[in-house]
mmCIF file of C-alpha atoms in Angstrom:
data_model
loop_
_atom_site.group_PDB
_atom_site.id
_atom_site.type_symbol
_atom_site.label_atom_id
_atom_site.label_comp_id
_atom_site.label_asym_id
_atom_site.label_seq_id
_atom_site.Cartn_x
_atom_site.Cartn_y
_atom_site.Cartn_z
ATOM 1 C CA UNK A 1 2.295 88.005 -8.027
ATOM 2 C CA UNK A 2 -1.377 88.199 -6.283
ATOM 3 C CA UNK A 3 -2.352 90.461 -9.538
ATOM 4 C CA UNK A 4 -5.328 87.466 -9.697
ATOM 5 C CA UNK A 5 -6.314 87.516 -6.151
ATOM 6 C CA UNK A 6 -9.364 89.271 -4.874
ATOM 7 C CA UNK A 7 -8.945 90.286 -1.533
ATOM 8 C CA UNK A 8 -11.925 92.554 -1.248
ATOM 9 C CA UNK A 9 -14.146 90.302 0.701
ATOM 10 C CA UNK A 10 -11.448 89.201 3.224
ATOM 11 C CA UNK A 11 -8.969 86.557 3.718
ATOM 12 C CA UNK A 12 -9.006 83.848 0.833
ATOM 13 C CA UNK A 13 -10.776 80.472 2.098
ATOM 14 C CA UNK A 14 -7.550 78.789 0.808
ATOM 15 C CA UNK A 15 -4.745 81.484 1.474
ATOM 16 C CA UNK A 16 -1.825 79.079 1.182
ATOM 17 C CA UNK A 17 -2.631 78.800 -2.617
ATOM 18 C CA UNK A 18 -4.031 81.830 -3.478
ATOM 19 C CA UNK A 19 -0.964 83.598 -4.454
ATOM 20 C CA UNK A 20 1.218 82.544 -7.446
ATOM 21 C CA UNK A 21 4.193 82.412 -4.976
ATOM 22 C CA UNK A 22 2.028 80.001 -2.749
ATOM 23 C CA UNK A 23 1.373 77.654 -5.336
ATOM 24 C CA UNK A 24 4.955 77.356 -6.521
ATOM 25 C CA UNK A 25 5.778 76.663 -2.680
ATOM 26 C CA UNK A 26 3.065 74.188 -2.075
ATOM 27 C CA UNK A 27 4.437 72.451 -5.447
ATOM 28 C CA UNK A 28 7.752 72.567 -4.778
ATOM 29 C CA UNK A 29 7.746 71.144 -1.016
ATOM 30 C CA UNK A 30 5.560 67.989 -2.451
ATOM 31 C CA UNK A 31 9.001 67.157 -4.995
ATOM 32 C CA UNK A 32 10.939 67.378 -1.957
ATOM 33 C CA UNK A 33 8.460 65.426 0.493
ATOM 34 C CA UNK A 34 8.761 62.583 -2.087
ATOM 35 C CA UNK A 35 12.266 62.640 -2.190
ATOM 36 C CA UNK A 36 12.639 62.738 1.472
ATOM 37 C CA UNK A 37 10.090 60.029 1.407
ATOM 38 C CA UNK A 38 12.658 57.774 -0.700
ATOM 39 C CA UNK A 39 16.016 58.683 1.242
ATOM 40 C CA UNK A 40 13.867 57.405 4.295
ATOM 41 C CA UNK A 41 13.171 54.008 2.902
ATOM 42 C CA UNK A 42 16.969 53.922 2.171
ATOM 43 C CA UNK A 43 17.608 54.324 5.929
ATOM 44 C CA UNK A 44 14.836 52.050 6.520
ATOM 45 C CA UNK A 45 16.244 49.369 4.210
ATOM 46 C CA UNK A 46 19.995 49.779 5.930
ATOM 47 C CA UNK A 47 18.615 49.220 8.936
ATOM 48 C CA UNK A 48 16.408 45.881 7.939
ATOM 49 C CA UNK A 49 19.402 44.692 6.224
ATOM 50 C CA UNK A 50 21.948 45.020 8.887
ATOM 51 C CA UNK A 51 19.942 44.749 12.518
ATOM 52 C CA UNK A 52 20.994 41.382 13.205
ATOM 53 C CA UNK A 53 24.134 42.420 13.109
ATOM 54 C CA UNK A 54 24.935 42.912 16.734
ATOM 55 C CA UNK A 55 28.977 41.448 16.717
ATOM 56 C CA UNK A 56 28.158 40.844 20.288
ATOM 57 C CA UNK A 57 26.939 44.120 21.628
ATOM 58 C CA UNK A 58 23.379 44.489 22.707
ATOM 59 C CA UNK A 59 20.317 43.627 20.196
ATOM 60 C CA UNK A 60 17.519 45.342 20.028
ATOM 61 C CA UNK A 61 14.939 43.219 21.865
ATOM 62 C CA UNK A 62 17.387 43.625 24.971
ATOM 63 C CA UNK A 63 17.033 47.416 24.841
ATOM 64 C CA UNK A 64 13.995 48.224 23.419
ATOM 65 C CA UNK A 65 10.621 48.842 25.892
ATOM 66 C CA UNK A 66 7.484 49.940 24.993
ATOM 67 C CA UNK A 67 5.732 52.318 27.081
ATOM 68 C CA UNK A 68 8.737 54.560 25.966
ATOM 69 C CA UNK A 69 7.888 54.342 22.455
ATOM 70 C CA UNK A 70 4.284 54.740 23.095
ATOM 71 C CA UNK A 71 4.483 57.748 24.921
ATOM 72 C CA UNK A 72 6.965 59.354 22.239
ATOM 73 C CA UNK A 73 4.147 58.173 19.688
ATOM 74 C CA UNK A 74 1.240 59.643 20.871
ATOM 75 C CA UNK A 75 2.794 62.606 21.954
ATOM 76 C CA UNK A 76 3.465 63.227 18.296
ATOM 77 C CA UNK A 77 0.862 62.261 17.022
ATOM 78 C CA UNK A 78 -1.296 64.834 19.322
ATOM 79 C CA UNK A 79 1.060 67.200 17.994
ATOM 80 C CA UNK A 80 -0.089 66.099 14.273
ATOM 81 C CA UNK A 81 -3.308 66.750 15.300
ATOM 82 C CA UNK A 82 -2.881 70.610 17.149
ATOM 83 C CA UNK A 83 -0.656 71.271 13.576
ATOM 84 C CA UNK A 84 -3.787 70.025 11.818
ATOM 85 C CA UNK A 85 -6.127 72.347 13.669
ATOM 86 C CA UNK A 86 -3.913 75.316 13.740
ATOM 87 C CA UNK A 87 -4.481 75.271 9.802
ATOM 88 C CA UNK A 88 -8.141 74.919 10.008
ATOM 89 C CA UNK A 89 -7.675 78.096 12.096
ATOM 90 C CA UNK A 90 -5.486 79.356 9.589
ATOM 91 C CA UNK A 91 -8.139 79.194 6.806
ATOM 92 C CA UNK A 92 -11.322 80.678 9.033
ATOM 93 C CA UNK A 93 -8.492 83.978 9.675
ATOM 94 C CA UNK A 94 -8.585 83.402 13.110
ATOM 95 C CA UNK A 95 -5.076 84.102 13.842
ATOM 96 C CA UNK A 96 -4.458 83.975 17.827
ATOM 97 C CA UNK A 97 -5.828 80.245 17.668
ATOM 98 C CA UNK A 98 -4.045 79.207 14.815
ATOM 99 C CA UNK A 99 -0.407 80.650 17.238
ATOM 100 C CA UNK A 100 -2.020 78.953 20.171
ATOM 101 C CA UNK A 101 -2.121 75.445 18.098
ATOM 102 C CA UNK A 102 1.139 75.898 16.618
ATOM 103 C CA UNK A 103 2.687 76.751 20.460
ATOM 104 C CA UNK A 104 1.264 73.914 21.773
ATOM 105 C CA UNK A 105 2.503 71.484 18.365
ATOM 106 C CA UNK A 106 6.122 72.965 19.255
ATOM 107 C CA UNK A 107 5.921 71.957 23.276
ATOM 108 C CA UNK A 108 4.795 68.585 22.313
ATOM 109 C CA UNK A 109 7.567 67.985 19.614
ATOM 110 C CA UNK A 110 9.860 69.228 22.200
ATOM 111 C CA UNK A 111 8.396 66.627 25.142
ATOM 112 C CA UNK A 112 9.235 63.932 21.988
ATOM 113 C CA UNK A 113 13.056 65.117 21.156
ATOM 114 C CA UNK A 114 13.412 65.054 25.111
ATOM 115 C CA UNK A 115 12.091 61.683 25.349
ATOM 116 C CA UNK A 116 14.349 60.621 22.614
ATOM 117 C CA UNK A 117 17.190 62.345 23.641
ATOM 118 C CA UNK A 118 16.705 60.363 27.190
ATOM 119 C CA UNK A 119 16.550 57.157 25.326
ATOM 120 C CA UNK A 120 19.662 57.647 23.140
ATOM 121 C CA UNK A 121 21.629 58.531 26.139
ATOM 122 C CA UNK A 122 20.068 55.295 28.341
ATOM 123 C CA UNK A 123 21.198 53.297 25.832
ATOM 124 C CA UNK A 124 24.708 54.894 25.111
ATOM 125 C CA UNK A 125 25.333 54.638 29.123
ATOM 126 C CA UNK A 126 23.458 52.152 30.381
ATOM 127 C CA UNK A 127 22.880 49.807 27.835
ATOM 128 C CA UNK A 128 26.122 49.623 26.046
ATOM 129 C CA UNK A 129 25.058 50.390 22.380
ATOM 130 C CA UNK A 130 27.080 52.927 21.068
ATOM 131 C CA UNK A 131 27.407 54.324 17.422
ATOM 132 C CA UNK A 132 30.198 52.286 16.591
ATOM 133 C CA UNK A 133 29.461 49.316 18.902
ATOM 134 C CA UNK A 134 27.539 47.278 15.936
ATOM 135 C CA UNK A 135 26.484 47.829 12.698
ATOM 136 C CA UNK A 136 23.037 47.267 14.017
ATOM 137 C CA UNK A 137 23.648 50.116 16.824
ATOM 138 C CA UNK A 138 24.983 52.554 13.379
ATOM 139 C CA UNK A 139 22.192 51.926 11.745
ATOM 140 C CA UNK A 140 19.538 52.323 14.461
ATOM 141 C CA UNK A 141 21.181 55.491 15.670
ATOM 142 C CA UNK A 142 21.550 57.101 11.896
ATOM 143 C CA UNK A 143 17.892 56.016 11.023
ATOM 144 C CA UNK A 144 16.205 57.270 14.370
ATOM 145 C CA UNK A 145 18.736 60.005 14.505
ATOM 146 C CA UNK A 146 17.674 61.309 11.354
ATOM 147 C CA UNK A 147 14.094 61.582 12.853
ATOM 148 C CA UNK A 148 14.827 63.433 15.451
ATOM 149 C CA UNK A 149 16.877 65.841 13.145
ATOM 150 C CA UNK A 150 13.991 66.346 11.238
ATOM 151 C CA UNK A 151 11.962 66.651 14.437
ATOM 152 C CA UNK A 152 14.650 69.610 15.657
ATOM 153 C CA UNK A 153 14.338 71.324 12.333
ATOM 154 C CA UNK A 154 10.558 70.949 11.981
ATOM 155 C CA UNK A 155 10.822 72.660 15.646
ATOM 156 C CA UNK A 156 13.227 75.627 14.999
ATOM 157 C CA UNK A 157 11.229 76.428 11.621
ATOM 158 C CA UNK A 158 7.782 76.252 13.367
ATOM 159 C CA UNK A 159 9.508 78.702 16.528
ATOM 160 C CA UNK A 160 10.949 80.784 13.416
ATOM 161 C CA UNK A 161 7.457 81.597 12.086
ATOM 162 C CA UNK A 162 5.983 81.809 15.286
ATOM 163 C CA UNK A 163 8.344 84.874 15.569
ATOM 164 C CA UNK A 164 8.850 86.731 12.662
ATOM 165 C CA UNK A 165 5.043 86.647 12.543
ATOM 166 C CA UNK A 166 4.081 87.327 15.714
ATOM 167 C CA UNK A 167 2.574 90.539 15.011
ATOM 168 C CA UNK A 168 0.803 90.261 11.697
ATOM 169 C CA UNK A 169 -2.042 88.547 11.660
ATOM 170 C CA UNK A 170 -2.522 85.832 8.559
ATOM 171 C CA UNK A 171 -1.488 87.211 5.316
ATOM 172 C CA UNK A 172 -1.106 85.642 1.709
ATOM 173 C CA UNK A 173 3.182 86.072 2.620
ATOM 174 C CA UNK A 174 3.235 83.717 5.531
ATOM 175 C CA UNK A 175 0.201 81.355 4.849
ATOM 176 C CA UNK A 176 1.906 78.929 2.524
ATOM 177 C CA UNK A 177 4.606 79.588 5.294
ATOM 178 C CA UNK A 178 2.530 77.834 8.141
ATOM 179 C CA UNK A 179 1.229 75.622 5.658
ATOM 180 C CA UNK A 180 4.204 74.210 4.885
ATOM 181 C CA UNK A 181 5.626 74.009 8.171
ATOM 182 C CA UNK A 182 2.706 71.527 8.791
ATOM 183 C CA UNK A 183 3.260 69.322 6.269
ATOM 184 C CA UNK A 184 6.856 68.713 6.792
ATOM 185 C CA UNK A 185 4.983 68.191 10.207
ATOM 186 C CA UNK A 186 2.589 65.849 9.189
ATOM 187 C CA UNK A 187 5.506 64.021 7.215
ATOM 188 C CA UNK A 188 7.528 63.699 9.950
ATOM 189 C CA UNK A 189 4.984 61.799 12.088
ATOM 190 C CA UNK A 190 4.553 59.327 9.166
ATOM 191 C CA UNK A 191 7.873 58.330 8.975
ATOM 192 C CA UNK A 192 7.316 57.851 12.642
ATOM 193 C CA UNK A 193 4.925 55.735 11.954
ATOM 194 C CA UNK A 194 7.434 53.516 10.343
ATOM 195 C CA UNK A 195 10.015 53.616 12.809
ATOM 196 C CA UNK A 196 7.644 52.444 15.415
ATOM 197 C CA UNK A 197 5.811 49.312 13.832
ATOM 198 C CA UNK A 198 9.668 48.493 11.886
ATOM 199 C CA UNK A 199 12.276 49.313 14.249
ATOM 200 C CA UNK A 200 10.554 48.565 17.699
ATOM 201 C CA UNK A 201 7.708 46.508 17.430
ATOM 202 C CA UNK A 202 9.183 44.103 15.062
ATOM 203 C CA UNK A 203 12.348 43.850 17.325
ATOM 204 C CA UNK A 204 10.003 43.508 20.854
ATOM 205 C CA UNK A 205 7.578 41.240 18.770
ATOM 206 C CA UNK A 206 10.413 38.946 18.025
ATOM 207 C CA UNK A 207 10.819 38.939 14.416
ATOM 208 C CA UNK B 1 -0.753 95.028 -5.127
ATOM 209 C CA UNK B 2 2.045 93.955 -3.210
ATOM 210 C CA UNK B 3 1.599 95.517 -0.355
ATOM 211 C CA UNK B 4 -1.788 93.524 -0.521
ATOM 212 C CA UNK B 5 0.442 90.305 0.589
ATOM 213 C CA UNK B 6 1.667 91.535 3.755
ATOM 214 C CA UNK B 7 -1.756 92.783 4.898
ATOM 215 C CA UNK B 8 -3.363 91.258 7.837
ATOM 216 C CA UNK B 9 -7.294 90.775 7.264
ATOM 217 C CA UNK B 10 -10.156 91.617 9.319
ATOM 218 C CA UNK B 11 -12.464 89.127 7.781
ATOM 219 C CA UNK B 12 -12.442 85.707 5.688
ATOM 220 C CA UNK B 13 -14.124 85.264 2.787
ATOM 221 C CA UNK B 14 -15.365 81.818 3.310
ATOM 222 C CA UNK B 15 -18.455 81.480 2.007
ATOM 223 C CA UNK B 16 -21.384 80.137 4.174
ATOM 224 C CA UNK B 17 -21.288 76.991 2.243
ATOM 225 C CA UNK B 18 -17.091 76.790 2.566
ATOM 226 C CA UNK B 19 -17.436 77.093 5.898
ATOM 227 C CA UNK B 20 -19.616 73.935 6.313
ATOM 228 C CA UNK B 21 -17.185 72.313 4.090
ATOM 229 C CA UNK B 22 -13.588 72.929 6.434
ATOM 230 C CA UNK B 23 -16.130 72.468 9.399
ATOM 231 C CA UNK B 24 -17.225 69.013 7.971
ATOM 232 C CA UNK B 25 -13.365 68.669 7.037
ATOM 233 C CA UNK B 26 -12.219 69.029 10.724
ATOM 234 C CA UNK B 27 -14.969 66.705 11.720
ATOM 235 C CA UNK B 28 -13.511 64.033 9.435
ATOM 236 C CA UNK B 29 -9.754 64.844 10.347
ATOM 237 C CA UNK B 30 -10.926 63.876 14.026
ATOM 238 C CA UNK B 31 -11.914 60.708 13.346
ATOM 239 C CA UNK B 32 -9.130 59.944 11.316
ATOM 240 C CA UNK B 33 -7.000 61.102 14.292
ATOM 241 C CA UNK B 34 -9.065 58.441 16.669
ATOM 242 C CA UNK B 35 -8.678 56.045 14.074
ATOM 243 C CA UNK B 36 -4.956 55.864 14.121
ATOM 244 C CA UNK B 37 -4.764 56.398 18.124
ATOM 245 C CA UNK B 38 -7.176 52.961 17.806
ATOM 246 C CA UNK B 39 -4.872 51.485 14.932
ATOM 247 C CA UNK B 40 -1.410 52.311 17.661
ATOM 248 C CA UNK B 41 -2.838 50.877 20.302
ATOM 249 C CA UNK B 42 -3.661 47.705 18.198
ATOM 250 C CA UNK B 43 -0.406 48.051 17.073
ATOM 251 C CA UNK B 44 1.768 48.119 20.807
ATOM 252 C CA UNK B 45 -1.569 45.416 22.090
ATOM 253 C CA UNK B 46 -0.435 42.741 19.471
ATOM 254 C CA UNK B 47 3.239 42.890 20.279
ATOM 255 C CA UNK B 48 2.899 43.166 24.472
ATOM 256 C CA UNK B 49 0.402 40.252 24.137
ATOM 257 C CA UNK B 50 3.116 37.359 24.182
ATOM 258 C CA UNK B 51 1.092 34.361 22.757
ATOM 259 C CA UNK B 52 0.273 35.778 19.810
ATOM 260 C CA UNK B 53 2.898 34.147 17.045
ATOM 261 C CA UNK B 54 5.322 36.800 15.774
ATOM 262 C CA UNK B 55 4.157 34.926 12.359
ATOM 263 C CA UNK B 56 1.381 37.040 12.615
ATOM 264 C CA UNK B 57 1.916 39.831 14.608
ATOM 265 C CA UNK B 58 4.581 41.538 12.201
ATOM 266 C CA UNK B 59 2.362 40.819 8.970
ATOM 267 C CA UNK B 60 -0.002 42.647 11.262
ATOM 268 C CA UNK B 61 1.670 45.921 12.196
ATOM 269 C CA UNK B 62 2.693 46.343 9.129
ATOM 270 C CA UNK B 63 -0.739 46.729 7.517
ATOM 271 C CA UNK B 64 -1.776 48.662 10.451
ATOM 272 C CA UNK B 65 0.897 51.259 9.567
ATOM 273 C CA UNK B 66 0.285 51.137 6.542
ATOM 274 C CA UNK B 67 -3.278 51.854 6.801
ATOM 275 C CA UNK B 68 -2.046 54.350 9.384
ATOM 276 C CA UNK B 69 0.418 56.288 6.792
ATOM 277 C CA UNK B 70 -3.006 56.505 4.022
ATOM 278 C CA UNK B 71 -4.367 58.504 6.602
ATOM 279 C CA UNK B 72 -2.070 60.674 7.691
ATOM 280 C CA UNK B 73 -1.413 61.426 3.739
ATOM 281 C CA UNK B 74 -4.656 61.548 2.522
ATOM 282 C CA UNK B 75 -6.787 63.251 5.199
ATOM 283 C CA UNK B 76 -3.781 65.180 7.660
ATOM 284 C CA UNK B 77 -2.125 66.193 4.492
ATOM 285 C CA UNK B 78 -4.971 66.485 2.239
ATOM 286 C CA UNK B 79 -3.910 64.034 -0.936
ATOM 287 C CA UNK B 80 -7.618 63.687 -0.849
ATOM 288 C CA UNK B 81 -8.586 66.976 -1.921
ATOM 289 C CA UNK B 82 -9.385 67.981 -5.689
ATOM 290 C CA UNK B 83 -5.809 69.833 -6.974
ATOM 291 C CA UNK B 84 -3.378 67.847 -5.483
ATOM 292 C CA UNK B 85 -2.929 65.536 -8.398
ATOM 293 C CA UNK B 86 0.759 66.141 -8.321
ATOM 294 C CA UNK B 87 1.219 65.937 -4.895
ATOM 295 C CA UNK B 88 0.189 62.653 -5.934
ATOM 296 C CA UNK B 89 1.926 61.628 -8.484
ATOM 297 C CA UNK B 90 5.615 63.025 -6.929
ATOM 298 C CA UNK B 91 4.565 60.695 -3.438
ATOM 299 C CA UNK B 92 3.675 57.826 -5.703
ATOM 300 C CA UNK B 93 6.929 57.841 -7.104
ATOM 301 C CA UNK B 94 8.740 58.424 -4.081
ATOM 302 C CA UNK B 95 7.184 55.312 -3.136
ATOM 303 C CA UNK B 96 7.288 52.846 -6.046
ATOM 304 C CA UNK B 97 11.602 53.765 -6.066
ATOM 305 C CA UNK B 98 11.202 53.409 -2.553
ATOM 306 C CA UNK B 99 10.256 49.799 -2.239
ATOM 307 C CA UNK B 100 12.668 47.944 -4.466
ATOM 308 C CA UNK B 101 15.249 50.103 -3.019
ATOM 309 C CA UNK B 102 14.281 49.080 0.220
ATOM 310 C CA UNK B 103 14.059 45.303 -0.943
ATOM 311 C CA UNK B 104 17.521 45.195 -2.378
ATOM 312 C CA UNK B 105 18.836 46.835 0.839
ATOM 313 C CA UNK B 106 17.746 44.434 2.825
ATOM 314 C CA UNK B 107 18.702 41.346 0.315
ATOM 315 C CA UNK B 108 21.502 42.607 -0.179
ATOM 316 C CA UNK B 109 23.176 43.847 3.304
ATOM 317 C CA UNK B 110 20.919 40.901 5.165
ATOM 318 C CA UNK B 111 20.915 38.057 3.153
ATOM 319 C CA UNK B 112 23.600 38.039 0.805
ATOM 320 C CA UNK B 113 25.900 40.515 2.750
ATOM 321 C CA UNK B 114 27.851 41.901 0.250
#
């Protein structure tokens, strides 16, 4: 797989695509980041279409506030920049940073699923806005819920490298690993981006 | 040679001149981080700031996330960089079946409602 790789002089400067294997992965996980991209604007468009929809349960300018949302958003978008970082550490070899970035993008994805966890289950007790309650509460809940899944699996996989490679040091094997995990990373905070300016602003701005 | 893949290394071999390159790199990835912290805050400022017509302020946000999502692609995710021509080319598709798909969802189950 590496036959074409010199590794005499030391780590690669790009090791995530220096291997065959790491090309193919790099490659690969763009096809699917472009299909997650449109099964996201599906969600997205479900939940334009149908959030005036409230058949008399609460709308979203009555539950919606923003310092929540802005803490959740900065707080992952910090943790876009740590994941950005940890690769720049990836590609100078210096592996102990590079685990100390990636820690520190998992605690702040985990402050953000908390945070959204505590929202969900305000608004589910306390504001009256179940799944089922309206078809704009279904469609908020399956489009923001489908975030945070992504969040949860973005965290497991980053915890699941952190682990299996906590020994090694960087390698041309688990490179396009960490690599990857950051883009799905990265990805995840744009669709963020989204759900912030569509979902909440647009509600709290009154449109 | 494959035990060359699962071999830690004591050394990179970036090249003086590579190295100024990923340095410069990070320099430019922390701007573009302060830029969007600047674009969100413009973002929440034009929404809490109650006189400002929602005529406006949603044409507004929009293109501030927008802007906001270029970044995070191009420079965060490095669509920028020489070699990722398909990355490219499979995100621009994803987004031109995204956007009528996202129009006739929102015709369709908002102003029609079938």
């Amino acid at each position: 797989m590496s036959d074409s790789v010199d590794v005499s002089k030391g780590l690669p400067p790009n090791p995530e695509k220096a291997t065959l294997e790491g090309k193919n992965k790099f490659l690969g996980f763009w096809v699917f980041l472009g299909g997650e991209t449109i099964m996201f604007a599906t969600f997205f468009g479900t939940f334009l279409g149908l959030r005036d929809g409230t058949a008399g349960g609460p709308s979203a300018s009555e539950l919606f506030s923003l310092p929540l949302v802005f803490i959740m958003t900065m707080l992952l978008l910090t943790s876009s920049l740590t994941s950005v970082l940890a690769m720049y550490s990836m590609k100078k070899n210096n592996f102990k940073n590079m685990m100390v970035l990636t820690g520190v993008t998992v605690l702040l994805g985990f402050a953000f699923l908390g945070f959204e966890i505590y929202e969900f289950y305000e608004y589910v007790h306390h504001g009256g806005l179940g799944f089922t309650t309206s078809a704009f509460g279904s469609s908020f809940y399956s489009l923001v819920g489908l975030h945070g899944a992504h969040v949860t699996f973005g965290l497991f996989w980053f915890i699941t490298l952190m682990i299996r490679y906590s020994r090694t040091g960087i390698t041309l094997t688990n490179a396009p690993k960490f690599y990857l995990a950051s883009l799905y990373w990265h990805f995840i905070d744009v669709v963020w981006v989204f759900i912030f300016t569509v979902v909440y602003l647009m509600a709290i701005g009154g449109a | 040679m494959s035990d060359e893949m699962s071999k830690p290394f004591d050394k990179s071999a970036l090249t003086h001149e590579e190295l100024l390159k990923i340095n410069r790199e990070r320099k430019i990835q922390i701007t573009a981080f302060a830029c969007m912290i600047f674009l969100t805050l413009l973002a929440f400022i034009a929404v809490a700031m109650e006189m400002i017509a929602p005529g406006f302020t949603v044409p507004f946000i929009l293109l501030l996330a927008v802007v906001q999502f270029a970044l995070q692609l191009f420079y965060f995710m490095h669509l920028k960089d020489k070699d990722h021509e398909w990355p490219n080319a499979f995100m621009l598709t994803g987004i031109v079946v995204s956007t009528p798909a996202v129009i006739a969802l929102i015709l369709l189950l908002g102003v029609t409602k079938y």
